[in-house]
Amino acid sequence: MLKISHVSKTFNPGTVTEKQALRDLNLHLEPEDFVTIIGGNGAGKSTMLNMIAGVYPIDCGTIYLDGVNISRQPEYRRASLLGRVFQDPMMGTAAGMQIEENMALAHRRGRRRGLKWGVTKQEKEIFHEELKRLGLGLEERMTAKVGLLSGGQRQALTLLMATLQKPKLLLLDEHTAALDPRTAKKVLSLTEEMVTEARLTALMVTHNMKDALRLGNRLIMMHDGQIIYDVRGEEKKKLKVEDLLKKFEDASGGEFANDRMMLSD
Amino acid sequence: MGIILAIQGAVSQGILWGIMALGIYLTYRILDVADLTVDGSFALGGCICAALVTAGVDPWLSLAAAVLAGMLAGYTTGILHTRCEIPAILAGILTQIGLYSINLRIMGRSNTPLLKLPTVFKQLIELTGLGQSWVSMIVGMLFVAALIALLYWFFGTEIGSAIRATGDNERMARSLGMNTNRNKVLGLAISNGLVALSGALVTQSQGYADVKQGTGAIVIGLASIIIGEVIFGKKTSFGTKLLSVVVGSVIYRIIVAVVLQLGLNTDDLKLLTAILVAAALTVPVLLEKRRRSAAYDPMTDGSSGKGGN
Ligand SMILES: Nc1ncnc2c1ncn2[C@@H]1O[C@H](COP(=O)(O)OP(=O)(O)O)[C@@H](O)[C@H]1O
Ligand SMILES: [Mg+2]
């Protein structure tokens, strides 16, 4: 499904702010893998997702998705294969456009855009049904500007938009981190529901270890631009928070898990 | 009597210049780019049109040529901005400066009168028997109505929606598979096509073209947009917004006509416009600052009660 081979990325090479964010990264996903990703601040989690999405070019290595070599494709082209939800709830939607317009944009992800009407009547009916699933009452406000919605509502909408057109791979980058605990929980359970229902392949970065353990069939831990731990299936099920902390301590040389690695929910 | 005539002339000029303001609205408000190409592309429209009419080309056909030339100018700025990664303001200035020489080349001199040559306005004056400013007004209104309808339709289509999304949230647009660079180039081309059309119509209506006729056009366009927003408010439908831009342009011309009647020197007009726009852009900022400092309360902490991290 996804095959990342020997990918490295250095930001600002040759300057004082030079930073190697990914070091010879390798990752191979099976179809329908739901992988949770943990790791300290600056471990390279976001960078890995950004490299898959094509936000910045990679320095070396290859990325194949669904048999397609996307290593050098521009971001807007890869978008046909990817669904994305960002940490910042403002990032995934256009504030000045209506809910249904935003959904229609997402519905056309990866398709040619022409001079046909931007939102069709048939689509509005689909969107109405889809919005009901969120249970936020947005189906009654389809012509409202997205800028009027709360962060949680916008994030739920972004999630729905990311899956409206089934992606080959869903990329979630701490997409509940900026939400209050109750909304975060709701968005997380929606995520779980959508991934299972549509049998999506997904990468989900989280700073909550309990969520990382509870969700998905596979867990990877990143540190200093590399994957230092990769467990799946039965082995993952048996894993406990303490085991992860231990791993993390070993990797970071005794330095205890920082505040971003949350233990509580 | 003088003031009535002046205002009638102002209204017809306002409508024709309103087409330029529509073009600026597309970049400034929809694409969220400050495009300084317009001073050049407005004059370009006029110069191309004058040169073609002088060469015996049909005045309607020369309007179409002006639109194409304007689109090419916008395209150039778009490529400089997206491909060459030059900041949008600088890209626009480069095209604008380049166009000054190009416009001189096109006309072969700095000013071309169309005294005895046909224009769309003269044709219609002969046909209808109406006066110059009535014909200007009617032609302008027909163009404006057609263009607003066309823009309303276009920005409702898939491509138009993608251009709006690009201006609203570029990263989101890219993540949903939109070629944001292409959308920007397209938006700039359409915008400058409108600006050049306006320049060509103004040239035909006033009976001459001048390489300097676009100087300050961007500021006049911004003034029109802001006046329109003051009158109609910011929260209106898209169609109303487009209309408000043209109404803003007409009101701007009326204000100009009035202050000129009151004895203002024509040379001071650009200063007045600049002050008007600067003031209109400053007032909302000051109001917001006042609102915020009024809401400041040293006794409460700023937390909104949201935890989570
Ligand atoms: N656009 C960028 N420019 C420069 N440095 C960056 C950029 N993005 C990330 N980095 C650096 O790369 C490292 C990894 O960052 P990131 O992938 O965001 O970490 P994580 O998401 O795991 O917290 C950090 O040191 C960060 O400062
Ligand atoms: Mg991150």
XYZ file of C-alpha atoms and ligand atoms in Angstrom:
602
model
C 0.000 0.000 0.000
C 2.480 2.618 1.221
C 6.175 1.966 0.814
C 8.663 4.537 2.075
C 12.264 3.602 1.337
C 15.386 5.404 2.514
C 13.777 8.815 2.762
C 15.762 11.627 4.361
C 14.971 15.274 4.793
C 17.156 18.117 6.002
C 15.645 21.554 6.504
C 17.721 24.672 5.800
C 20.833 22.748 4.736
C 24.102 24.605 5.030
C 22.806 27.191 7.469
C 22.986 27.523 11.245
C 19.393 26.335 11.478
C 20.178 23.148 9.531
C 18.026 20.333 10.899
C 17.836 16.755 9.745
C 14.206 15.921 10.356
C 14.135 12.455 8.756
C 17.049 10.002 8.612
C 16.899 7.131 6.161
C 13.288 6.430 6.970
C 11.687 3.139 5.941
C 8.060 2.171 6.389
C 5.877 -0.375 4.679
C 2.110 -0.396 5.221
C -0.292 -3.218 4.386
C -3.751 -2.360 3.053
C -6.139 -1.445 5.875
C -3.325 -0.856 8.337
C -4.421 1.688 10.923
C -1.176 2.938 12.399
C -0.844 5.210 15.395
C 2.355 7.248 15.598
C 3.899 8.560 18.779
C 7.157 10.304 19.553
C 8.502 13.367 21.305
C 8.404 16.913 20.053
C 10.490 17.333 16.932
C 10.794 13.579 16.338
C 9.791 14.068 12.701
C 6.199 12.811 12.820
C 4.691 15.789 11.026
C 7.585 15.875 8.607
C 6.969 12.246 7.663
C 3.311 12.971 6.933
C 4.236 16.140 5.042
C 6.707 14.178 2.923
C 4.018 11.649 2.039
C 1.653 14.481 1.149
C 4.301 16.322 -0.833
C 4.287 19.568 1.158
C 8.072 19.724 0.778
C 10.270 17.738 -1.601
C 12.258 14.837 -0.138
C 16.071 14.860 -0.342
C 16.430 11.214 -1.303
C 14.641 7.890 -1.273
C 11.302 6.880 -2.758
C 7.670 6.865 -1.730
C 5.230 4.504 -3.445
C 1.542 4.667 -2.738
C -0.780 2.049 -4.166
C 1.877 1.116 -6.697
C 2.406 4.705 -7.869
C 5.759 6.392 -7.408
C 4.712 9.675 -5.840
C 8.198 10.693 -4.686
C 8.374 13.710 -6.968
C 4.743 14.442 -7.685
C 3.500 17.901 -6.715
C 1.254 18.095 -3.656
C -1.940 18.800 -5.580
C -1.458 15.677 -7.687
C -0.877 13.315 -4.785
C -3.999 14.727 -3.214
C -6.042 12.371 -5.383
C -4.733 9.490 -3.252
C -4.693 11.156 0.149
C -7.147 12.350 2.756
C -5.680 14.769 5.277
C -6.662 16.323 8.584
C -4.315 18.854 10.169
C -3.595 19.768 13.759
C -4.903 23.291 13.236
C -8.696 23.118 12.827
C -8.562 26.269 10.652
C -6.286 24.599 8.134
C -8.588 22.034 6.592
C -11.498 24.209 5.491
C -12.083 27.495 3.654
C -13.596 29.882 6.194
C -15.218 32.211 3.696
C -17.034 29.453 1.845
C -20.200 27.578 2.737
C -20.254 24.148 4.356
C -21.650 22.576 1.201
C -19.126 24.418 -0.982
C -16.284 23.093 1.156
C -17.667 19.583 0.892
C -18.068 19.918 -2.850
C -14.408 20.938 -3.140
C -13.439 17.821 -1.191
C -15.829 15.684 -3.220
C -13.865 16.647 -6.343
C -10.483 15.776 -4.856
C -8.437 14.114 -7.563
C -10.973 14.801 -10.284
C -10.786 17.207 -13.173
C -12.495 20.480 -12.414
C -14.342 22.046 -15.308
C -17.152 24.470 -15.978
C -19.842 22.313 -14.443
C -21.673 23.750 -11.462
C -19.547 23.732 -8.305
C -22.177 22.057 -6.100
C -24.895 19.924 -7.647
C -28.314 19.190 -6.241
C -27.521 15.525 -6.032
C -24.404 16.295 -4.040
C -26.342 18.408 -1.588
C -28.454 15.367 -0.779
C -25.365 13.223 -0.263
C -23.788 15.888 1.925
C -26.947 16.203 3.984
C -26.843 12.489 4.797
C -23.115 12.515 5.483
C -23.359 15.522 7.803
C -26.014 13.736 9.849
C -23.391 11.180 10.823
C -21.484 13.869 12.690
C -24.449 14.473 14.961
C -23.626 18.178 15.163
C -26.690 19.495 13.379
C -24.554 20.833 10.528
C -26.908 19.238 7.995
C -29.352 22.044 8.774
C -26.722 24.740 8.187
C -25.267 23.642 4.872
C -25.176 27.140 3.391
C -23.548 28.677 6.478
C -19.996 29.962 6.112
C -17.501 27.558 7.687
C -15.889 30.494 9.492
C -18.920 30.562 11.780
C -18.234 27.046 13.095
C -16.256 26.166 16.217
C -12.854 24.510 16.004
C -14.322 21.113 16.877
C -17.060 21.431 14.284
C -14.533 22.461 11.664
C -12.288 19.535 12.532
C -15.178 17.071 12.324
C -16.114 18.580 8.974
C -12.516 18.301 7.745
C -12.477 14.649 8.736
C -15.682 14.041 6.852
C -14.289 15.894 3.839
C -11.111 13.820 3.908
C -13.098 10.609 3.590
C -15.884 11.822 1.288
C -13.845 10.548 -1.634
C -12.304 7.329 -0.298
C -8.559 8.001 0.082
C -5.907 5.350 -0.480
C -4.321 6.667 2.679
C -5.672 8.891 5.428
C -3.153 11.190 7.152
C -4.113 12.517 10.571
C -1.599 14.800 12.283
C -2.556 15.319 15.935
C -5.958 16.262 14.629
C -7.530 16.338 18.083
C -4.707 18.120 19.909
C -6.155 21.604 19.563
C -9.642 20.622 20.710
C -11.107 20.612 24.206
C -11.184 17.116 25.771
C -14.846 16.427 25.087
C -14.710 17.504 21.447
C -11.425 15.668 21.014
C -13.056 12.473 22.227
C -15.938 12.916 19.852
C -13.706 13.580 16.845
C -11.569 10.598 17.787
C -14.522 8.220 17.952
C -15.691 9.578 14.585
C -12.234 8.847 13.234
C -12.372 5.307 14.511
C -15.829 4.813 13.054
C -14.876 6.131 9.618
C -11.632 4.220 9.378
C -13.268 0.930 10.335
C -16.398 1.434 8.293
C -14.668 2.385 5.056
C -11.744 0.031 5.806
C -9.251 2.826 5.303
C -5.489 2.661 5.526
C -4.518 5.384 7.960
C -1.585 7.037 9.715
C -2.550 8.870 12.887
C -0.095 10.960 14.877
C -1.161 11.408 18.478
C 0.479 12.626 21.663
C -1.909 10.574 23.775
C -0.350 7.179 24.500
C -3.589 5.625 25.622
C -5.232 6.532 22.334
C -2.197 5.232 20.491
C -2.559 1.899 22.263
C -6.329 1.658 22.070
C -6.729 2.536 18.390
C -5.396 0.836 15.307
C -3.689 -2.451 14.607
C -0.171 -1.107 14.578
C 1.901 1.413 16.470
C 5.158 3.097 15.579
C 7.355 5.281 17.726
C 9.582 7.900 16.170
C 12.658 9.507 17.586
C 15.163 11.831 15.988
C 13.897 11.321 12.449
C 13.705 7.548 12.596
C 11.224 4.836 13.448
C 12.609 3.243 16.580
C 9.761 0.919 17.405
C 7.125 -0.811 15.320
C 4.588 -3.253 16.769
C 1.415 -4.735 15.374
C -1.377 -7.219 15.946
C -1.383 -9.308 19.117
C 1.887 -7.882 20.294
C 0.443 -4.360 20.164
C -2.670 -5.417 22.049
C -0.546 -6.596 24.948
C 1.400 -3.359 25.082
C 0.978 -1.001 28.055
C 1.754 2.645 28.609
C 4.660 1.666 30.862
C 6.216 -0.346 28.031
C 6.029 2.657 25.752
C 7.550 4.923 28.381
C 10.356 2.453 28.860
C 10.998 2.350 25.128
C 10.927 6.067 24.944
C 13.366 6.432 27.819
C 15.763 3.961 26.287
C 15.679 5.801 22.979
C 16.079 9.283 24.343
C 18.842 8.205 26.700
C 17.117 8.428 30.061
C 15.426 11.711 29.421
C 11.903 11.187 30.709
C 8.870 11.530 28.494
C 8.075 15.184 28.126
C 4.783 16.857 28.844
C 3.548 16.360 25.303
C 3.421 12.596 25.837
C 0.217 12.495 27.733
C -0.662 9.658 30.021
C -4.137 10.709 31.052
C -7.030 11.179 28.722
C -26.816 73.191 -14.670
C -23.047 72.580 -14.754
C -23.184 70.332 -11.730
C -25.962 68.181 -13.206
C -23.997 67.645 -16.391
C -20.872 66.957 -14.408
C -22.675 64.344 -12.341
C -24.190 62.723 -15.402
C -20.729 62.455 -16.893
C -19.430 61.158 -13.581
C -22.027 58.388 -13.499
C -21.174 57.164 -16.973
C -17.441 57.333 -16.240
C -18.041 55.548 -12.940
C -19.790 52.691 -14.683
C -17.037 52.249 -17.272
C -14.318 52.454 -14.598
C -16.434 50.112 -12.496
C -15.460 47.288 -14.837
C -11.865 47.889 -13.810
C -12.907 47.879 -10.154
C -14.565 44.477 -10.754
C -11.240 43.187 -12.029
C -9.437 44.513 -8.971
C -12.091 42.988 -6.734
C -11.254 39.549 -8.160
C -7.625 39.780 -7.144
C -7.866 41.895 -4.003
C -10.843 40.229 -2.364
C -11.235 36.791 -3.982
C -7.662 35.784 -4.753
C -6.241 37.778 -1.830
C -3.427 39.185 -3.956
C -2.568 42.878 -4.254
C -2.016 43.076 -8.006
C -0.281 46.222 -9.215
C -0.393 45.143 -12.852
C -3.619 47.098 -13.262
C -2.101 50.544 -13.808
C -0.307 49.066 -16.791
C -3.065 46.820 -18.076
C -5.669 49.604 -17.919
C -3.477 51.766 -20.152
C -2.687 48.700 -22.259
C -6.386 48.234 -22.995
C -6.680 51.861 -24.043
C -3.523 51.885 -26.140
C -4.258 48.636 -27.991
C -7.758 49.815 -28.678
C -6.633 53.234 -29.961
C -3.897 51.743 -32.124
C -6.293 49.216 -33.671
C -9.092 51.707 -34.281
C -6.551 54.057 -35.871
C -5.438 51.196 -38.095
C -9.015 50.775 -39.237
C -10.036 47.809 -37.111
C -13.653 47.604 -35.999
C -14.062 49.254 -32.558
C -15.904 46.199 -31.155
C -13.176 43.891 -32.334
C -10.551 46.140 -30.778
C -12.352 45.811 -27.431
C -11.921 42.050 -27.696
C -8.250 42.523 -28.549
C -7.851 44.719 -25.476
C -9.322 41.960 -23.280
C -6.902 39.390 -24.681
C -3.929 41.722 -24.218
C -4.981 42.417 -20.625
C -5.275 38.706 -19.921
C -1.787 38.209 -21.295
C -0.510 40.934 -18.944
C -2.199 39.209 -15.983
C -0.800 35.893 -17.116
C 2.704 37.385 -17.143
C 2.343 38.645 -13.578
C 0.933 35.255 -12.585
C 3.889 33.369 -14.031
C 6.377 35.779 -12.417
C 4.623 35.234 -9.104
C 4.053 31.471 -9.175
C 6.819 30.012 -11.345
C 9.537 32.527 -10.529
C 8.322 32.898 -6.928
C 8.530 36.686 -7.038
C 6.289 38.271 -4.381
C 2.949 39.208 -5.932
C 3.322 42.952 -5.392
C 6.734 43.049 -7.030
C 5.606 40.771 -9.882
C 2.765 43.207 -10.576
C 5.073 46.217 -10.475
C 7.471 44.554 -12.926
C 4.700 43.880 -15.419
C 3.296 47.354 -14.930
C 6.653 49.040 -15.602
C 7.288 46.815 -18.588
C 3.873 47.669 -19.979
C 4.674 51.379 -19.954
C 7.290 50.833 -22.656
C 5.103 48.317 -24.461
C 2.183 50.747 -24.513
C 4.384 53.472 -25.977
C 5.555 51.016 -28.633
C 2.000 49.997 -29.437
C 0.849 53.571 -30.049
C 4.162 54.901 -31.318
C 3.620 58.026 -29.181
C 2.268 58.917 -25.773
C -1.181 60.091 -26.836
C -3.570 59.047 -29.594
C -6.746 61.041 -30.289
C -9.670 59.236 -31.949
C -11.268 62.467 -33.243
C -12.709 61.376 -36.559
C -12.471 57.665 -35.992
C -15.377 55.365 -35.198
C -15.966 54.185 -31.630
C -18.706 51.954 -30.254
C -20.169 55.032 -28.603
C -20.240 57.131 -31.785
C -21.848 54.230 -33.641
C -24.608 54.023 -31.039
C -25.070 57.785 -30.847
C -25.726 57.779 -34.583
C -27.973 54.771 -34.298
C -30.102 56.001 -31.398
C -29.800 59.770 -31.585
C -29.101 59.952 -27.838
C -26.427 62.158 -26.247
C -22.877 61.082 -25.461
C -23.231 60.547 -21.734
C -26.543 58.678 -22.079
C -24.987 56.320 -24.570
C -21.914 55.874 -22.375
C -24.164 55.100 -19.457
C -26.293 52.598 -21.354
C -23.343 50.831 -22.951
C -21.594 50.734 -19.588
C -24.638 49.309 -17.842
C -25.113 46.625 -20.482
C -21.467 45.604 -20.154
C -21.653 45.649 -16.366
C -24.841 43.563 -16.310
C -23.388 41.000 -18.701
C -20.064 40.834 -16.854
C -21.642 40.476 -13.416
C -23.835 37.666 -14.733
C -20.805 36.011 -16.310
C -18.664 36.332 -13.173
C -21.515 35.122 -10.990
C -21.821 32.036 -13.138
C -18.081 31.461 -13.423
C -17.352 31.640 -9.720
C -20.107 29.106 -9.129
C -18.473 26.543 -11.407
C -15.887 23.983 -10.340
C -12.990 26.064 -11.640
C -14.400 29.249 -10.140
C -14.912 27.553 -6.766
C -11.338 26.313 -6.897
C -10.093 29.881 -7.490
C -12.133 31.091 -4.506
C -10.754 28.275 -2.351
C -7.211 29.162 -3.446
C -7.709 32.725 -2.237
C -9.402 31.602 0.962
C -7.077 28.826 2.128
C -4.258 27.924 -0.187
C -2.964 24.942 1.795
C -6.409 23.445 2.015
C -6.907 23.975 -1.695
C -3.700 22.099 -2.491
C -4.535 19.290 -0.081
C -7.808 18.842 -1.961
C -6.032 18.506 -5.275
C -6.299 22.030 -6.652
C -3.412 23.400 -8.675
C -3.212 26.649 -6.722
C -0.544 28.170 -8.943
C -2.648 27.645 -12.025
C -5.675 29.078 -10.239
C -3.757 32.220 -9.313
C -2.534 32.714 -12.879
C -6.056 32.212 -14.178
C -7.501 34.658 -11.647
C -4.887 37.285 -12.507
C -5.526 36.821 -16.227
C -9.292 37.222 -15.876
C -8.857 40.228 -13.613
C -6.538 42.046 -15.974
C -8.733 41.159 -18.942
C -11.529 43.094 -17.232
C -9.190 45.963 -16.368
C -8.024 46.254 -19.981
C -11.615 46.108 -21.248
C -12.401 48.995 -18.945
C -9.378 50.910 -20.250
C -10.486 50.324 -23.830
C -14.057 51.451 -23.136
C -12.856 54.571 -21.301
C -10.564 55.368 -24.226
C -13.367 55.028 -26.755
C -15.735 57.060 -24.638
C -13.311 59.942 -23.970
C -11.995 59.838 -27.538
C -8.280 59.395 -26.867
C -5.736 57.065 -25.345
C -2.822 58.116 -23.170
C 0.034 55.973 -21.872
C -0.529 57.565 -18.474
C -4.262 56.907 -18.345
C -3.777 54.009 -15.913
C -1.720 55.883 -13.333
C -3.322 55.393 -9.942
C -5.964 53.013 -11.313
C -5.310 50.495 -8.546
C -6.065 53.085 -5.876
C -9.236 54.203 -7.639
C -10.322 50.564 -7.835
C -9.641 50.000 -4.154
C -11.553 53.175 -3.313
C -14.508 51.837 -5.311
C -14.411 48.478 -3.523
C -14.234 50.107 -0.107
C -17.009 52.609 -0.833
C -19.156 49.712 -2.059
C -18.492 47.758 1.106
C -19.318 50.730 3.302
C -22.677 51.096 1.573
C -23.726 47.474 1.123
C -21.871 45.940 4.066
C -19.501 43.013 3.872
C -22.015 40.261 4.491
C -23.948 40.233 1.248
C -24.390 37.695 -1.504
C -21.741 37.390 -4.198
C -23.906 39.055 -6.846
C -24.580 42.023 -4.573
C -20.871 42.301 -3.818
C -20.048 42.576 -7.509
C -22.762 45.164 -7.968
C -21.560 47.101 -4.933
C -18.117 47.456 -6.501
C -19.592 49.183 -9.562
C -21.865 51.332 -7.409
C -18.783 52.243 -5.367
C -17.019 53.275 -8.550
C -19.941 55.509 -9.564
C -20.057 57.137 -6.143
C -16.336 57.711 -6.270
C -16.736 59.561 -9.564
C -19.595 61.628 -8.171
C -17.468 62.597 -5.171
C -14.685 63.577 -7.550
C -17.072 65.612 -9.720
C -18.412 67.415 -6.674
C -15.020 68.296 -5.192
C -13.822 69.494 -8.592
C -16.923 71.674 -8.888
C -16.123 73.019 -5.429
C -12.811 74.196 -6.820
C -10.317 71.413 -6.058
C -7.337 71.412 -8.384
C -7.304 68.347 -10.697
C -3.661 67.814 -9.815
C -4.620 67.206 -6.181
C -7.121 64.507 -7.046
C -4.758 61.567 -6.694
C -3.636 62.781 -3.287
C -7.246 63.056 -2.217
C -7.977 59.511 -3.436
C -4.922 58.113 -1.677
C -5.944 59.804 1.575
C -9.502 58.511 1.149
C -8.343 54.908 0.698
C -5.771 55.114 3.499
C -8.425 56.501 5.832
C -10.978 53.872 4.836
C -8.465 51.093 5.466
C -7.358 52.617 8.777
C -10.748 53.227 10.363
C -11.706 49.538 10.844
C -8.277 48.837 12.381
C -8.639 51.704 14.840
C -12.179 50.660 15.726
C -10.996 47.124 16.418
C -8.161 48.415 18.621
C -10.597 50.560 20.550
C -12.980 47.677 20.979
C -10.187 45.511 22.282
C -8.794 48.023 24.706
C -12.317 48.726 25.942
C -12.792 45.001 26.539
C -9.495 44.733 28.403
C -10.012 43.795 32.007
C -6.931 43.361 34.231
C -8.877 41.317 36.775
C -9.760 38.268 34.668
C -7.319 35.719 33.327
C -7.396 35.169 29.603
C -8.158 31.441 29.653
C -11.273 30.403 27.812
C -11.673 27.338 29.980
C -10.341 25.095 27.262
C -7.707 22.643 28.410
C -6.711 19.640 26.435
C -2.988 19.927 26.227
N 9.401 23.772 7.488
C 10.407 23.543 8.337
N 11.524 24.296 8.292
C 12.541 24.070 9.133
N 12.555 23.117 10.079
C 11.467 22.337 10.178
C 10.346 22.503 9.331
N 9.411 21.579 9.671
C 9.943 20.872 10.693
N 11.175 21.310 10.996
C 12.064 20.754 12.025
O 12.158 19.366 11.840
C 12.090 18.680 13.071
C 10.937 17.701 13.067
O 9.742 18.445 13.127
P 8.303 17.794 13.100
O 8.240 16.795 12.030
O 7.324 18.903 13.049
O 8.238 17.068 14.517
P 7.015 16.420 15.262
O 5.807 16.541 14.433
O 7.423 15.009 15.501
O 6.894 17.165 16.560
C 11.977 19.731 14.144
O 13.250 19.978 14.679
C 11.473 20.953 13.400
O 11.928 22.121 14.004
Mg 3.979 17.596 14.697
